Amino acid sequence: EDKVVQSPLSLVVHEGDTVTLNCSYEVTNFRSLLWYKQEKKAPTFLFMLTSSGIEKKSGRLSSILDKKELSSILNITATQTGDSAIYLCAVGRNRDDKIIFGKGTRLHILP
Amino acid sequence: DAGITQSPRHKVTETGTPVTLRCHQTENHRYMYWYRQDPGHGLRLIHYSYGVKDTDKGEVSDGYSVSRSKTEDFLLTLESATSSQTSVYFCAISEKDRDYEQYFGPGTRLTVT
């Protein structure tokens, strides 16, 4: 059975710290890996990764995919209280167009 | 923001009653999805559609049916609601040629009493 596993499930850090969130997957017919941020409402898209080793960056957030290790990381540097959210990882697969989500990492930034 | 709306946004209903949730998009995207989100489970796929009248089951499809008669509308029906279907329901849209970059609707909070 295909699955996406995120770690840690929960993380509390202080403002200014750097955090690394992990996502590993066991998915046949992999097509893409996606990261989302969810605050109190709907998830919002952060990154989509299809090629191994190419970093995607947006401000203080960055992400990279390792297809050999079947994993991805999401880095947030100089964290701010506004980064507090649930971060979701998802994987799209070719054979049936489904997207499988992990359970998310709940990140809380202390002021 | 992608043009996705969901209706109703909140609903309370009794066990055994039928419920229909609507997702409407103005982006002309081919793919539409219904997810439910529950504490400890993340987002779980209920059903999805890859075109008008083309639908398939997700991982938690029991007790749910869907219909897509137009590109812009994707309906989720609970034929006979149960308390285990109390959840937040999200609709999402995507395009295959964008490698499944998904955009989500605002969600519907459904409570079955």
Coordinates of C-alpha atoms in Angstrom, one line a residue:
Chain A
E1 CA 0.0 0.0 0.0
D2 CA 1.3 3.4 -0.9
K3 CA 2.0 5.8 1.9
V4 CA 3.5 9.1 2.9
V5 CA 5.1 9.5 6.3
Q6 CA 6.0 12.9 7.9
S7 CA 8.2 13.5 10.8
P8 CA 8.1 14.8 13.4
L9 CA 4.4 14.9 13.9
S10 CA 4.7 17.9 16.2
L11 CA 7.5 20.5 16.8
V12 CA 7.8 23.5 19.1
V13 CA 10.7 25.9 18.6
H14 CA 11.6 29.5 19.4
E15 CA 11.3 32.4 17.0
G16 CA 14.5 32.7 15.0
D17 CA 15.3 29.0 15.0
T18 CA 15.8 26.9 11.9
V19 CA 13.6 23.9 11.4
T20 CA 13.7 20.9 9.1
L21 CA 10.6 18.9 8.4
N22 CA 10.8 15.5 6.8
C23 CA 8.7 13.6 4.4
S24 CA 9.3 10.0 3.2
Y25 CA 7.2 8.1 0.7
E26 CA 6.6 4.6 -0.6
V27 CA 4.6 5.3 -3.8
T28 CA 4.6 3.4 -7.0
N29 CA 4.6 5.4 -10.2
F30 CA 5.8 8.6 -8.5
R31 CA 5.2 11.8 -10.4
S32 CA 5.6 14.7 -8.0
L33 CA 5.9 15.7 -4.3
L34 CA 4.1 18.7 -3.0
W35 CA 4.3 20.7 0.2
Y36 CA 1.4 22.7 1.7
K37 CA 1.0 25.0 4.6
Q38 CA -2.3 24.9 6.6
E39 CA -3.2 27.5 9.1
K40 CA -6.7 27.6 10.4
K41 CA -8.3 27.0 7.0
A42 CA -7.6 25.4 3.7
P43 CA -4.1 24.2 2.8
T44 CA -2.1 26.6 0.6
F45 CA 0.4 25.4 -1.9
L46 CA 4.1 25.9 -1.1
F47 CA 6.3 23.8 -3.5
M48 CA 6.1 21.1 -6.1
L49 CA 9.1 18.9 -6.6
T50 CA 9.6 16.5 -9.5
S51 CA 13.4 16.3 -10.0
S52 CA 15.9 15.0 -7.5
G53 CA 18.5 17.4 -6.0
I54 CA 17.0 20.6 -7.3
E55 CA 16.2 23.0 -4.4
K56 CA 13.2 25.1 -4.6
K57 CA 13.2 28.3 -2.6
S58 CA 10.7 30.9 -1.5
G59 CA 11.9 33.5 1.0
R60 CA 12.9 31.7 4.2
L61 CA 11.4 28.4 3.0
S62 CA 13.2 25.8 0.8
S63 CA 12.7 22.3 -0.1
I64 CA 14.5 19.5 -1.9
L65 CA 13.7 16.0 -3.2
D66 CA 15.9 12.9 -2.9
K67 CA 14.4 10.3 -5.2
K68 CA 17.1 7.8 -4.2
E69 CA 16.1 8.0 -0.6
L70 CA 12.4 8.5 -1.4
S71 CA 12.3 11.6 0.7
S72 CA 12.0 15.3 0.9
I73 CA 12.8 18.0 3.4
L74 CA 11.3 21.4 4.0
N75 CA 13.5 23.9 5.7
I76 CA 12.4 27.1 7.3
T77 CA 15.1 29.5 8.5
A78 CA 14.8 32.4 10.9
T79 CA 11.3 31.2 11.9
Q80 CA 8.6 33.7 12.8
T81 CA 5.3 33.2 14.8
G82 CA 3.5 33.4 11.5
D83 CA 5.1 30.2 10.4
S84 CA 3.1 28.3 13.0
A85 CA 0.9 25.9 11.0
I86 CA 0.5 22.3 9.9
Y87 CA 2.8 21.5 7.1
L88 CA 1.5 18.8 4.7
C89 CA 3.4 16.6 2.3
A90 CA 1.7 14.9 -0.6
V91 CA 2.8 12.7 -3.4
G92 CA 1.1 12.4 -6.9
R93 CA 1.3 9.2 -8.8
N94 CA 1.0 8.6 -12.5
R95 CA -1.0 5.4 -12.7
D96 CA -4.3 6.8 -11.4
D97 CA -3.8 10.5 -10.8
K98 CA -4.3 10.2 -7.1
I99 CA -2.5 12.3 -4.6
I100 CA -1.7 10.8 -1.2
F101 CA -1.2 13.0 1.8
G102 CA 0.9 12.5 4.9
K103 CA -0.6 13.3 8.3
G104 CA 1.3 16.5 8.6
T105 CA 3.7 18.2 11.0
R106 CA 2.3 20.6 13.4
L107 CA 4.8 23.4 13.9
H108 CA 4.5 25.9 16.7
I109 CA 6.8 28.9 17.0
L110 CA 7.2 30.5 20.4
P111 CA 7.8 34.2 20.5
Chain B
D1 CA -6.5 32.8 -5.2
A2 CA -7.9 30.0 -7.4
G3 CA -11.6 30.3 -7.9
I4 CA -13.0 27.5 -5.8
T5 CA -16.1 27.8 -3.6
Q6 CA -17.8 25.2 -1.4
S7 CA -21.3 25.2 -0.2
P8 CA -22.5 25.1 2.4
R9 CA -19.6 26.2 4.6
H10 CA -21.2 24.8 7.8
K11 CA -23.9 22.2 8.2
V12 CA -25.4 20.3 11.1
T13 CA -27.6 17.4 10.2
E14 CA -29.1 14.3 11.9
T15 CA -28.0 10.7 11.5
G16 CA -29.7 9.0 8.6
T17 CA -30.4 12.2 6.6
P18 CA -29.0 12.7 3.1
V19 CA -26.5 15.5 2.6
T20 CA -25.0 17.0 -0.5
L21 CA -21.9 19.2 -0.5
R22 CA -21.1 21.3 -3.6
C23 CA -17.7 22.3 -5.0
H24 CA -17.7 24.9 -7.7
Q25 CA -14.6 26.1 -9.7
T26 CA -14.1 28.8 -12.2
E27 CA -10.6 27.7 -13.3
N28 CA -11.7 25.0 -15.9
H29 CA -9.4 22.5 -14.3
R30 CA -9.9 18.9 -15.3
Y31 CA -9.2 17.2 -11.9
M32 CA -11.4 17.7 -8.9
Y33 CA -11.0 16.0 -5.5
W34 CA -13.0 15.6 -2.3
Y35 CA -11.0 15.1 1.0
R36 CA -12.0 14.8 4.5
Q37 CA -9.7 16.0 7.3
D38 CA -9.9 14.6 10.8
P39 CA -7.5 15.0 13.8
G40 CA -4.7 12.4 13.6
H41 CA -5.5 11.4 10.0
G42 CA -4.5 14.2 7.9
L43 CA -6.2 14.6 4.5
R44 CA -7.8 11.5 3.2
L45 CA -9.1 11.2 -0.3
I46 CA -12.8 10.3 -0.7
H47 CA -13.4 10.5 -4.4
Y48 CA -11.9 12.3 -7.3
S49 CA -12.8 13.2 -10.8
Y50 CA -10.6 13.3 -13.9
G51 CA -13.3 14.7 -16.2
V52 CA -17.0 15.2 -16.7
K53 CA -18.8 12.0 -15.7
D54 CA -15.4 10.4 -14.9
T55 CA -14.9 9.6 -11.3
D56 CA -13.0 7.1 -9.1
K57 CA -12.8 6.1 -5.5
G58 CA -10.3 7.2 -3.0
E59 CA -9.2 5.5 0.2
V60 CA -12.3 6.3 2.3
S61 CA -15.1 6.2 -0.2
D62 CA -17.6 4.0 1.7
G63 CA -20.8 5.9 2.5
Y64 CA -20.1 8.6 -0.1
S65 CA -21.0 9.1 -3.7
V66 CA -20.1 11.8 -6.2
S67 CA -21.3 13.3 -9.4
R68 CA -19.8 15.6 -12.0
S69 CA -22.1 16.6 -14.8
K70 CA -20.2 19.8 -15.6
T71 CA -16.6 20.7 -15.5
E72 CA -17.1 23.4 -12.9
D73 CA -19.2 21.4 -10.4
F74 CA -18.3 18.3 -8.3
L75 CA -20.9 17.1 -5.8
L76 CA -20.3 14.9 -2.8
T77 CA -23.4 13.1 -1.4
L78 CA -23.7 11.3 1.9
E79 CA -26.7 9.1 1.2
S80 CA -27.4 8.5 4.9
A81 CA -25.2 10.5 7.2
T82 CA -23.6 8.8 10.2
S83 CA -21.8 10.4 13.2
S84 CA -18.5 9.0 11.8
Q85 CA -18.9 11.3 8.9
T86 CA -18.6 14.4 11.1
S87 CA -15.5 16.1 9.6
V88 CA -14.2 19.0 7.6
Y89 CA -14.5 18.4 3.9
F90 CA -12.2 20.0 1.4
C91 CA -12.5 20.2 -2.3
A92 CA -9.4 20.6 -4.5
I93 CA -8.7 21.1 -8.1
S94 CA -5.6 20.5 -10.2
E95 CA -4.3 20.0 -13.7
K96 CA -2.2 17.0 -14.7
D97 CA 0.1 19.0 -16.9
R98 CA 1.0 21.0 -13.8
D99 CA 2.1 17.8 -12.0
Y100 CA -0.9 17.9 -9.7
E101 CA -0.3 21.3 -8.1
Q102 CA -3.6 21.4 -6.2
Y103 CA -5.6 24.3 -5.0
F104 CA -8.1 23.9 -2.2
G105 CA -11.5 25.3 -1.4
P106 CA -12.3 26.9 1.9
G107 CA -13.8 23.7 3.4
T108 CA -17.2 22.6 4.8
R109 CA -17.6 21.7 8.4
L110 CA -20.2 19.0 8.7
T111 CA -21.6 17.8 12.0
V112 CA -23.8 14.7 12.2
T113 CA -25.7 14.5 15.4

